[in-house]
Amino acid sequence: MEGLDGVAMIRLLLVVLLITAVLPMTHAATEDPPLKFETKVNTVLGDFDVMQKRRVVRVLIPYSKTFYFIDNGGTQRGVMVELMQEFDKQINKGLKPSQKTHLLFIPTARDQLIPQLIAGHGDIIAANLTITEEREKLVDFSAPLAKNVREVVIASSKAPQLKNVESLSGKSLYVNPSTSYISSIDALNKSLVEKKLPPAVVIKAPGNFEPEDILEMVNANLADYTVVDRYLALLWKQIYPNLVVYEDITLRNDGSIALAMRKNSPLLRKQLDKFTTTHKIGTSFGNQQVYKYLRNTKWVKDSRSQEELDKFYQVTEIFRKYGQQYNVDWLLMAAQGYQESRLDQKVRSKSGAIGVMQVLPTTGKELKVGDIRLIDPNINAGVKYIRFMCDRYFADQPMTEMNKLLFTFASYNAGPAKIARLRKEAEAKGLDPNIWFNNVERIAQQRIGNETVQYVSNIFKYYIAYQLIMEQMKARGHETPLTGLKTE
């Protein structure tokens, strides 16, 4: 791709993004009505002939809000839809409706993609997988969709400047541990140790974080450094302006990205090779389709600026106190406070909500915590109310403690009755009603739009950011600084 002008390069790079998209539980467009398949617990092995006999090819993909989404009409759309519709046309060309094979997309956590494929719970992995020596021992890959992919370092605009790859010595890199970036960082650290330099530190992102989620956090200065494929960096730089792309600091220069399948699948491999060869970088497919999917993104705010950190430090002990009193993770409550008001006690909403936790005066009176115009009673009210909602609606539910609180935040934003209905619908569609991310949140996005999904997602990202702050302070051997806070 060297030598191309900026516009041409972006257009070509966008083609590659087709393989990074994700599509939960949708069928490719066909003339006949879509079929319903039970796949949640099925274990089916075999090559493409077995898939044709069953009339289903199961595609394992990690969920991404960016490249799979539900429009206002409830229709599933996204870049991967466009790509897989083309693959659908290829494998069904000339066939009668009764003979067609349908694609079924199964959202799968990134660390479970290869295990689920090998176990027979899927047939293809479409997840921007880089071909590595370790992976080739487990699965086979199609002809590459992209070759000579470079993994580059990305930094927030406020992170210390890097001069070369050795500058990463002692720096923290925020990455999903299930990606190929981990092996690249391992190779970097081996080189640094040989040069008698401290290794880079890997900070593991939650398993549901895709590269664009991590880039969103770096853009908002919630994390300092990460590693992504160069084409992703160049695209997201157009959307996230605070990213610093170090194109000359690479951890891998010869990556190849492809679709994966089980070993000993020559018939499926033939179909995938035919498809990827005609849809790789340099083909015209996709260029005119991609831009319509690049929506405006609601960015999380910068919760690690010095001004914002000062506010965080000032309320730390109050959140600690009430987190302990009501048995709630105080960092998670601080994250909700930041989402509600940016931790600013002076904030007043049009509806009359007050302070850090945006508590209505009527709610404050019912909770009997004192004058919510003051910061201590205000945070007391917010934490107490979340504890009340959690106990009332989710105490007896078979959820993790984190999911209980995530569902509580969703209920706080959209209403508990509505979230209850969404959980029932999720279960009816084969999703886990007790897990928010990648399960009930998908139904929420379809039925009530992006507001609640974004609300919970932002709180979680702020929570991760605050965890990083506390871990860094602990590593430096001092406690959170506390200062006074002016209140009304």
C-alpha angles and dihedrals in degrees: 000000000000117000096031120127117248098262094046091047093052091049092052092044091053090062089064091053088071088080095051095060127101134212121191118210101335134134126227115250113272135162095246124064115279116263124231117233130188105222107144096098102013118121111199125165129183143090132285092288089063090049091051090050090052090040093226136099112193116214118200113210138163113242119253126178091207102058099029120045143145117243125216090271092057093253119142111235139165146120093281089056088061093049096046093046086060092050088048090055091051098052094042100042111139095002126129117244090254090056100047123118116222128213117233119193118212116193108225133177110254094242089054099049098094096036091051092047093051091046091057097250091121140015106211134028114215103179113118089267117182113219108245133173091245093051094046088062089061107033142013124245134216124235105294122272087203135016133196091026111176123215108216136185119253124196137186116251090249098049119105111274119259123221101185142341090284088062087074089071107123093001123127118242117198110211142146104259091219094065130091088248089083093064089047091053089048089056090048092051092050088055092047093050090050087056089049092247125135112262124247115263120239115217108195116227119213113276093248092059113106122195092268090053091054092045088052089056093047090049089054091047091246089126130023107215141009140163125238139156111282095240090055090049093052093048097046091045085069089058103031106047097185094066117111110209115203099199091172094054105075131168095189129020105178106049121151121202121207147148116270132220138172117282118265095034103127095156094052091043090056091054094046094046090052090050100044092046090060095041103044127112109303098038120111096232116114102012094107093041102050103068094059088064096052097097128182107275123219100227123210111244124250104271095170101060112119091250092052092043090053089056090048093051092048094058098036098101093045092054090044091053097050094037088059093043094053097031095242128136100262094206090056090051090049087053090054089048090054091050091049101045111350083255090291115144091195094065117115123183128215088249091057098257113154139215138332096340095034094235121180114234091238090054091048091054092048091051092050095216099135132250107354089196084079118074099234096053090041094057089040089057094047096049093041092052093050089050090050093050093045092051094045100048108021110021093102096037119112094244137124114257090251093054091048089059094042090053089046091055090048090050091047089055102038105018129266095254091056093048090049090056091048091052091053091049091048091053091049089055094052096260125128109262090198097059121072104192115073091355123053091013089066092057089045091054090051098045106033104017134241102308099086093038090052092044094057093039093053093049090051092050092049088049091054090047092052090048089055090050093052093046091051092049091048090051089053090054102241138103129246109284113240127206136170123273125214110230135180 
